Amino acid sequence: MTDLDLRYPIGRFQRPAAPPAPFERMAMIDRFAALPSAMRQALDGLTEAQLDTPYRDGGWTVRQVAHHLPDSHMNAYIRVKLALTETHPTIKPYDEVAWAQLPDVSKTPVSNALGLLDALHGRFVTLWRTMGDAEFGRPLKHPDSGDMRVDTLLALYAWHGDHHVAHITHLRARNGW
């Protein structure tokens, strides 16, 4: 694999050109719901040294990826709730690289990240599954990415989970773990 492939093992996120059909949304929600289990399986049996191995040269360690997912998805959850309760909110970006370097990432077991991901996805999936067309169509603005709809966030975060699980599973396959 090339470095670009290692960085985007399932390809780059493709923003949907049109709002997804209800059955497409349900498939994305199912992928999103499966993430905690997929991440737990990807991390199963890894040693501390393996957790501290970057998934590619210059990339995050497996531990950083594990903690990044709940950090990122907490931000996503708040963004969706803002879009559902405010009129076209501008959401706040965050410096994910700086977050990955904080001591709660290096000093906290990945089991804590998995527990947080379980709880967060439990609530998030309940919210996703109870939303209708009007809620999925609510607008929000990201200062860097521009205007989007809530269903775009669903597509993004369904991809995001698969993307990071693939970082770990591809590393494991390359290293024979």
PDB file of C-alpha atoms in Angstrom, residues 8-169:
ATOM      1  CA  TYR A   8      -7.262   6.577   3.523  1.00  0.00           C
ATOM      2  CA  PRO A   9      -7.554   2.771   3.478  1.00  0.00           C
ATOM      3  CA  ILE A  10     -11.234   2.862   2.458  1.00  0.00           C
ATOM      4  CA  GLY A  11     -10.868   5.977   0.310  1.00  0.00           C
ATOM      5  CA  ARG A  12     -11.589   9.600   1.114  1.00  0.00           C
ATOM      6  CA  PHE A  13     -15.017  10.658   2.304  1.00  0.00           C
ATOM      7  CA  GLN A  14     -17.314  11.442  -0.593  1.00  0.00           C
ATOM      8  CA  ARG A  15     -19.891  14.060   0.357  1.00  0.00           C
ATOM      9  CA  PRO A  16     -23.278  12.877  -0.954  1.00  0.00           C
ATOM     10  CA  ALA A  17     -24.421  14.809  -4.014  1.00  0.00           C
ATOM     11  CA  ALA A  18     -28.070  14.414  -3.016  1.00  0.00           C
ATOM     12  CA  PRO A  19     -29.922  13.647   0.200  1.00  0.00           C
ATOM     13  CA  PRO A  20     -29.899   9.907   0.856  1.00  0.00           C
ATOM     14  CA  ALA A  21     -33.074   7.874   0.598  1.00  0.00           C
ATOM     15  CA  PRO A  22     -34.475   6.566   3.902  1.00  0.00           C
ATOM     16  CA  PHE A  23     -33.105   3.054   3.253  1.00  0.00           C
ATOM     17  CA  GLU A  24     -29.642   4.550   2.603  1.00  0.00           C
ATOM     18  CA  ARG A  25     -29.829   6.492   5.882  1.00  0.00           C
ATOM     19  CA  MET A  26     -30.773   3.320   7.739  1.00  0.00           C
ATOM     20  CA  ALA A  27     -27.751   1.521   6.251  1.00  0.00           C
ATOM     21  CA  MET A  28     -25.491   4.376   7.415  1.00  0.00           C
ATOM     22  CA  ILE A  29     -27.049   4.278  10.889  1.00  0.00           C
ATOM     23  CA  ASP A  30     -26.445   0.517  11.012  1.00  0.00           C
ATOM     24  CA  ARG A  31     -22.777   1.047  10.090  1.00  0.00           C
ATOM     25  CA  PHE A  32     -22.500   3.752  12.748  1.00  0.00           C
ATOM     26  CA  ALA A  33     -24.184   1.490  15.330  1.00  0.00           C
ATOM     27  CA  ALA A  34     -21.704  -1.306  14.584  1.00  0.00           C
ATOM     28  CA  LEU A  35     -18.644   0.868  15.235  1.00  0.00           C
ATOM     29  CA  PRO A  36     -18.119   0.176  18.966  1.00  0.00           C
ATOM     30  CA  SER A  37     -18.136  -3.575  18.341  1.00  0.00           C
ATOM     31  CA  ALA A  38     -15.885  -3.257  15.282  1.00  0.00           C
ATOM     32  CA  MET A  39     -13.421  -1.095  17.215  1.00  0.00           C
ATOM     33  CA  ARG A  40     -13.421  -3.483  20.155  1.00  0.00           C
ATOM     34  CA  GLN A  41     -12.661  -6.364  17.774  1.00  0.00           C
ATOM     35  CA  ALA A  42      -9.921  -4.361  16.018  1.00  0.00           C
ATOM     36  CA  LEU A  43      -8.218  -3.660  19.360  1.00  0.00           C
ATOM     37  CA  ASP A  44      -8.717  -7.106  20.880  1.00  0.00           C
ATOM     38  CA  GLY A  45      -5.539  -8.686  22.166  1.00  0.00           C
ATOM     39  CA  LEU A  46      -3.175  -5.847  21.285  1.00  0.00           C
ATOM     40  CA  THR A  47      -0.258  -5.291  23.652  1.00  0.00           C
ATOM     41  CA  GLU A  48       0.689  -1.900  25.061  1.00  0.00           C
ATOM     42  CA  ALA A  49       3.570  -1.727  22.564  1.00  0.00           C
ATOM     43  CA  GLN A  50       1.197  -2.494  19.700  1.00  0.00           C
ATOM     44  CA  LEU A  51      -1.247   0.163  20.940  1.00  0.00           C
ATOM     45  CA  ASP A  52       1.613   2.653  20.796  1.00  0.00           C
ATOM     46  CA  THR A  53       2.481   1.764  17.187  1.00  0.00           C
ATOM     47  CA  PRO A  54       1.574   4.309  14.485  1.00  0.00           C
ATOM     48  CA  TYR A  55      -0.737   2.928  11.819  1.00  0.00           C
ATOM     49  CA  ARG A  56       1.563   4.550   9.208  1.00  0.00           C
ATOM     50  CA  ASP A  57       4.769   6.606   9.182  1.00  0.00           C
ATOM     51  CA  GLY A  58       3.873   9.993  10.633  1.00  0.00           C
ATOM     52  CA  GLY A  59       0.398   8.813  11.603  1.00  0.00           C
ATOM     53  CA  TRP A  60      -1.318   8.444  14.928  1.00  0.00           C
ATOM     54  CA  THR A  61      -0.747   5.470  17.159  1.00  0.00           C
ATOM     55  CA  VAL A  62      -3.457   2.859  17.542  1.00  0.00           C
ATOM     56  CA  ARG A  63      -4.075   4.292  21.032  1.00  0.00           C
ATOM     57  CA  GLN A  64      -4.565   7.790  19.606  1.00  0.00           C
ATOM     58  CA  VAL A  65      -6.987   6.469  16.994  1.00  0.00           C
ATOM     59  CA  ALA A  66      -8.946   4.619  19.697  1.00  0.00           C
ATOM     60  CA  HIS A  67      -9.320   7.780  21.775  1.00  0.00           C
ATOM     61  CA  HIS A  68      -9.924   9.998  18.742  1.00  0.00           C
ATOM     62  CA  LEU A  69     -13.129   8.204  17.787  1.00  0.00           C
ATOM     63  CA  PRO A  70     -15.137   9.078  20.913  1.00  0.00           C
ATOM     64  CA  ASP A  71     -13.626  12.593  20.932  1.00  0.00           C
ATOM     65  CA  SER A  72     -14.701  13.141  17.341  1.00  0.00           C
ATOM     66  CA  HIS A  73     -18.092  11.498  17.705  1.00  0.00           C
ATOM     67  CA  MET A  74     -18.848  13.530  20.855  1.00  0.00           C
ATOM     68  CA  ASN A  75     -18.291  16.638  18.767  1.00  0.00           C
ATOM     69  CA  ALA A  76     -20.548  15.180  16.069  1.00  0.00           C
ATOM     70  CA  TYR A  77     -23.278  14.437  18.609  1.00  0.00           C
ATOM     71  CA  ILE A  78     -23.207  18.015  19.861  1.00  0.00           C
ATOM     72  CA  ARG A  79     -23.231  19.326  16.288  1.00  0.00           C
ATOM     73  CA  VAL A  80     -26.333  17.289  15.440  1.00  0.00           C
ATOM     74  CA  LYS A  81     -28.104  18.379  18.614  1.00  0.00           C
ATOM     75  CA  LEU A  82     -27.281  22.019  17.820  1.00  0.00           C
ATOM     76  CA  ALA A  83     -28.672  21.581  14.297  1.00  0.00           C
ATOM     77  CA  LEU A  84     -31.849  20.042  15.733  1.00  0.00           C
ATOM     78  CA  THR A  85     -32.403  22.787  18.307  1.00  0.00           C
ATOM     79  CA  GLU A  86     -31.069  25.959  16.671  1.00  0.00           C
ATOM     80  CA  THR A  87     -31.609  27.714  13.372  1.00  0.00           C
ATOM     81  CA  HIS A  88     -28.729  27.003  10.983  1.00  0.00           C
ATOM     82  CA  PRO A  89     -26.006  27.015  13.662  1.00  0.00           C
ATOM     83  CA  THR A  90     -22.352  27.546  12.879  1.00  0.00           C
ATOM     84  CA  ILE A  91     -20.523  24.715  14.597  1.00  0.00           C
ATOM     85  CA  LYS A  92     -17.140  24.993  16.219  1.00  0.00           C
ATOM     86  CA  PRO A  93     -14.246  23.018  14.783  1.00  0.00           C
ATOM     87  CA  TYR A  94     -11.604  21.584  17.087  1.00  0.00           C
ATOM     88  CA  ASP A  95      -7.918  20.758  16.708  1.00  0.00           C
ATOM     89  CA  GLU A  96      -8.046  16.964  16.597  1.00  0.00           C
ATOM     90  CA  VAL A  97      -4.245  16.672  16.373  1.00  0.00           C
ATOM     91  CA  ALA A  98      -3.813  18.684  19.584  1.00  0.00           C
ATOM     92  CA  TRP A  99      -6.542  16.633  21.284  1.00  0.00           C
ATOM     93  CA  ALA A 100      -4.724  13.401  20.329  1.00  0.00           C
ATOM     94  CA  GLN A 101      -1.586  14.674  22.075  1.00  0.00           C
ATOM     95  CA  LEU A 102      -3.250  15.456  25.417  1.00  0.00           C
ATOM     96  CA  PRO A 103      -2.347  13.262  28.401  1.00  0.00           C
ATOM     97  CA  ASP A 104      -5.838  11.763  28.709  1.00  0.00           C
ATOM     98  CA  VAL A 105      -5.040   9.926  25.464  1.00  0.00           C
ATOM     99  CA  SER A 106      -1.624   8.595  26.481  1.00  0.00           C
ATOM    100  CA  LYS A 107      -2.530   7.921  30.141  1.00  0.00           C
ATOM    101  CA  THR A 108      -6.034   6.450  29.826  1.00  0.00           C
ATOM    102  CA  PRO A 109      -6.600   2.798  28.906  1.00  0.00           C
ATOM    103  CA  VAL A 110      -8.267   2.202  25.539  1.00  0.00           C
ATOM    104  CA  SER A 111     -10.972   0.332  27.458  1.00  0.00           C
ATOM    105  CA  ASN A 112     -12.161   3.755  28.668  1.00  0.00           C
ATOM    106  CA  ALA A 113     -12.380   4.988  25.069  1.00  0.00           C
ATOM    107  CA  LEU A 114     -14.380   1.876  24.173  1.00  0.00           C
ATOM    108  CA  GLY A 115     -16.763   2.411  27.098  1.00  0.00           C
ATOM    109  CA  LEU A 116     -17.267   6.022  26.102  1.00  0.00           C
ATOM    110  CA  LEU A 117     -17.852   4.993  22.494  1.00  0.00           C
ATOM    111  CA  ASP A 118     -20.446   2.407  23.621  1.00  0.00           C
ATOM    112  CA  ALA A 119     -22.391   4.918  25.706  1.00  0.00           C
ATOM    113  CA  LEU A 120     -22.154   7.723  23.179  1.00  0.00           C
ATOM    114  CA  HIS A 121     -23.196   5.550  20.246  1.00  0.00           C
ATOM    115  CA  GLY A 122     -26.067   4.153  22.296  1.00  0.00           C
ATOM    116  CA  ARG A 123     -27.532   7.639  22.625  1.00  0.00           C
ATOM    117  CA  PHE A 124     -26.540   8.784  19.159  1.00  0.00           C
ATOM    118  CA  VAL A 125     -28.069   5.758  17.423  1.00  0.00           C
ATOM    119  CA  THR A 126     -31.304   6.260  19.381  1.00  0.00           C
ATOM    120  CA  LEU A 127     -31.384   9.856  18.158  1.00  0.00           C
ATOM    121  CA  TRP A 128     -30.588   8.902  14.538  1.00  0.00           C
ATOM    122  CA  ARG A 129     -33.258   6.167  14.492  1.00  0.00           C
ATOM    123  CA  THR A 130     -35.996   8.481  15.774  1.00  0.00           C
ATOM    124  CA  MET A 131     -35.357  11.307  13.318  1.00  0.00           C
ATOM    125  CA  GLY A 132     -37.482  11.975  10.255  1.00  0.00           C
ATOM    126  CA  ASP A 133     -36.824  13.589   6.894  1.00  0.00           C
ATOM    127  CA  ALA A 134     -37.239  17.111   8.276  1.00  0.00           C
ATOM    128  CA  GLU A 135     -34.635  16.561  11.001  1.00  0.00           C
ATOM    129  CA  PHE A 136     -32.139  14.970   8.605  1.00  0.00           C
ATOM    130  CA  GLY A 137     -32.598  17.967   6.326  1.00  0.00           C
ATOM    131  CA  ARG A 138     -31.806  20.572   8.972  1.00  0.00           C
ATOM    132  CA  PRO A 139     -28.917  22.832   7.992  1.00  0.00           C
ATOM    133  CA  LEU A 140     -25.735  23.696   9.818  1.00  0.00           C
ATOM    134  CA  LYS A 141     -22.542  25.439   8.841  1.00  0.00           C
ATOM    135  CA  HIS A 142     -19.008  24.271   9.390  1.00  0.00           C
ATOM    136  CA  PRO A 143     -16.558  27.198   9.168  1.00  0.00           C
ATOM    137  CA  ASP A 144     -14.194  25.163   6.960  1.00  0.00           C
ATOM    138  CA  SER A 145     -16.579  22.878   5.033  1.00  0.00           C
ATOM    139  CA  GLY A 146     -19.483  25.278   4.550  1.00  0.00           C
ATOM    140  CA  ASP A 147     -23.188  24.589   4.670  1.00  0.00           C
ATOM    141  CA  MET A 148     -24.416  21.039   5.046  1.00  0.00           C
ATOM    142  CA  ARG A 149     -27.376  19.041   6.254  1.00  0.00           C
ATOM    143  CA  VAL A 150     -27.607  16.704   9.227  1.00  0.00           C
ATOM    144  CA  ASP A 151     -27.742  13.727   6.853  1.00  0.00           C
ATOM    145  CA  THR A 152     -24.312  14.777   5.553  1.00  0.00           C
ATOM    146  CA  LEU A 153     -22.995  14.398   9.107  1.00  0.00           C
ATOM    147  CA  LEU A 154     -24.518  10.928   9.269  1.00  0.00           C
ATOM    148  CA  ALA A 155     -22.722   9.960   6.051  1.00  0.00           C
ATOM    149  CA  LEU A 156     -19.471  11.505   7.282  1.00  0.00           C
ATOM    150  CA  TYR A 157     -19.446   9.793  10.663  1.00  0.00           C
ATOM    151  CA  ALA A 158     -20.519   6.403   9.292  1.00  0.00           C
ATOM    152  CA  TRP A 159     -17.506   6.673   6.957  1.00  0.00           C
ATOM    153  CA  HIS A 160     -15.308   8.050   9.763  1.00  0.00           C
ATOM    154  CA  GLY A 161     -15.739   5.015  11.980  1.00  0.00           C
ATOM    155  CA  ASP A 162     -15.047   2.572   9.145  1.00  0.00           C
ATOM    156  CA  HIS A 163     -12.028   4.684   8.126  1.00  0.00           C
ATOM    157  CA  HIS A 164     -10.356   4.466  11.529  1.00  0.00           C
ATOM    158  CA  VAL A 165     -11.173   0.809  12.143  1.00  0.00           C
ATOM    159  CA  ALA A 166      -9.495   0.124   8.788  1.00  0.00           C
ATOM    160  CA  HIS A 167      -6.360   1.961   9.986  1.00  0.00           C
ATOM    161  CA  ILE A 168      -6.053  -0.565  12.785  1.00  0.00           C
ATOM    162  CA  THR A 169      -7.120  -3.698  10.916  1.00  0.00           C
TER     163      THR A 169
END
